[in-house]
Short mmCIF file of C-alpha atoms in Angstrom, two decimals:
data_model
loop_
_atom_site.label_atom_id
_atom_site.label_comp_id
_atom_site.label_asym_id
_atom_site.label_seq_id
_atom_site.Cartn_x
_atom_site.Cartn_y
_atom_site.Cartn_z
CA UNK L 1 0.05 -0.01 0.06
CA UNK L 2 1.32 3.53 -0.84
CA UNK L 3 1.75 5.95 1.96
CA UNK L 4 1.01 9.71 1.34
CA UNK L 5 3.84 12.03 1.37
CA UNK L 6 2.71 13.57 4.47
CA UNK L 7 3.23 10.34 6.28
CA UNK L 8 6.94 10.16 5.13
CA UNK L 9 9.39 9.75 7.96
CA UNK L 10 11.01 13.00 9.07
CA UNK L 11 14.73 13.53 8.57
CA UNK L 12 17.00 12.46 11.34
CA UNK L 13 17.76 14.94 14.06
CA UNK L 14 21.11 16.81 13.59
CA UNK L 15 24.05 15.32 15.37
CA UNK L 16 25.72 16.87 18.48
CA UNK L 17 28.59 18.21 16.33
CA UNK L 18 26.06 19.86 13.90
CA UNK L 19 24.07 21.44 16.76
CA UNK L 20 27.35 22.60 18.23
CA UNK L 21 28.44 24.12 14.87
CA UNK L 22 25.15 25.81 14.28
CA UNK L 23 25.22 27.42 17.86
CA UNK L 24 28.90 28.44 17.23
CA UNK L 25 27.89 30.07 13.96
CA UNK L 26 24.92 31.93 15.67
CA UNK L 27 27.17 33.24 18.43
CA UNK L 28 29.80 34.42 15.78
CA UNK L 29 27.00 36.18 13.90
CA UNK L 30 25.78 37.95 16.96
CA UNK L 31 29.42 39.15 17.70
CA UNK L 32 29.75 40.29 14.15
CA UNK L 33 26.47 42.22 14.51
CA UNK L 34 27.76 43.87 17.59
CA UNK L 35 31.07 44.80 16.06
CA UNK L 36 29.31 46.26 13.00
CA UNK L 37 27.06 48.34 15.37
CA UNK L 38 29.97 49.61 17.34
CA UNK L 39 32.02 50.52 14.18
CA UNK L 40 29.03 52.34 12.73
CA UNK L 41 28.51 54.31 15.89
CA UNK L 42 31.97 55.61 15.77
CA UNK L 43 33.16 53.63 18.91
CA UNK L 44 35.96 52.25 16.57
CA UNK L 45 37.51 54.96 14.75
CA UNK L 46 41.35 55.19 14.22
CA UNK L 47 42.86 56.19 17.55
CA UNK L 48 46.04 55.91 19.36
CA UNK L 49 47.10 52.46 20.44
CA UNK L 50 46.86 53.32 24.27
CA UNK L 51 43.16 54.27 23.83
CA UNK L 52 42.43 51.41 21.64
CA UNK L 53 43.71 49.12 24.45
CA UNK L 54 41.70 51.03 27.09
CA UNK L 55 38.53 50.93 24.99
CA UNK L 56 38.81 47.29 24.41
CA UNK L 57 39.26 46.70 28.08
CA UNK L 58 36.17 48.73 28.86
CA UNK L 59 33.97 46.80 26.19
CA UNK L 60 35.24 43.52 27.57
CA UNK L 61 34.19 44.50 31.08
CA UNK L 62 30.85 46.12 30.39
CA UNK L 63 29.84 44.42 27.16
CA UNK L 64 27.83 46.22 24.43
CA UNK L 65 26.12 48.51 26.97
CA UNK L 66 25.70 52.18 27.63
CA UNK L 67 28.28 51.83 30.32
CA UNK L 68 30.87 50.81 27.72
CA UNK L 69 29.78 53.56 25.47
CA UNK L 70 30.27 56.32 28.10
CA UNK L 71 33.61 54.64 29.23
CA UNK L 72 34.92 54.51 25.73
CA UNK L 73 33.68 58.04 24.93
CA UNK L 74 35.56 59.22 28.07
CA UNK L 75 38.67 57.61 26.75
CA UNK L 76 38.52 58.97 23.29
CA UNK L 77 36.53 62.35 23.71
CA UNK L 78 37.14 63.28 27.38
CA UNK L 79 36.20 67.02 26.77
CA UNK L 80 33.14 66.49 24.56
CA UNK L 81 29.74 67.27 26.02
CA UNK L 82 28.07 63.96 27.32
CA UNK L 83 24.94 65.43 29.23
CA UNK L 84 23.39 68.85 28.60
CA UNK L 85 20.45 69.83 30.57
CA UNK L 86 19.08 73.03 32.56
CA UNK L 87 21.69 72.48 35.29
CA UNK L 88 24.51 72.66 32.85
CA UNK L 89 26.90 70.46 30.82
CA UNK L 90 28.95 67.42 31.90
CA UNK L 91 31.70 66.06 29.77
CA UNK L 92 32.37 62.33 29.21
CA UNK L 93 35.32 62.61 31.54
CA UNK L 94 33.19 64.25 34.17
CA UNK L 95 30.50 61.48 33.85
CA UNK L 96 33.06 58.63 33.87
CA UNK L 97 34.73 60.11 37.00
CA UNK L 98 31.24 60.62 38.83
CA UNK L 99 30.17 56.99 37.99
CA UNK L 100 33.15 54.92 38.48
#
């Protein structure tokens, strides 16, 4: 008796190695997305080597968060305005010193 196509057996489940490889590709894709986002935001512009090293340490410590963004900005642009409101202006360096 012929069985309909919908009753056909499903393909075998992927092996543990295939699942591991797929998870690794997904993790690398997420890291690549984060790197592209950071580059597009200007966090990774050509800088002095000492600033690059400090920036990478901050990103490693804080991950892709606002804390890392403020820390890296304090390293690369310490005198640039970070917060402006009715009470005045704070530079990235001032924000970094007040929060760390």
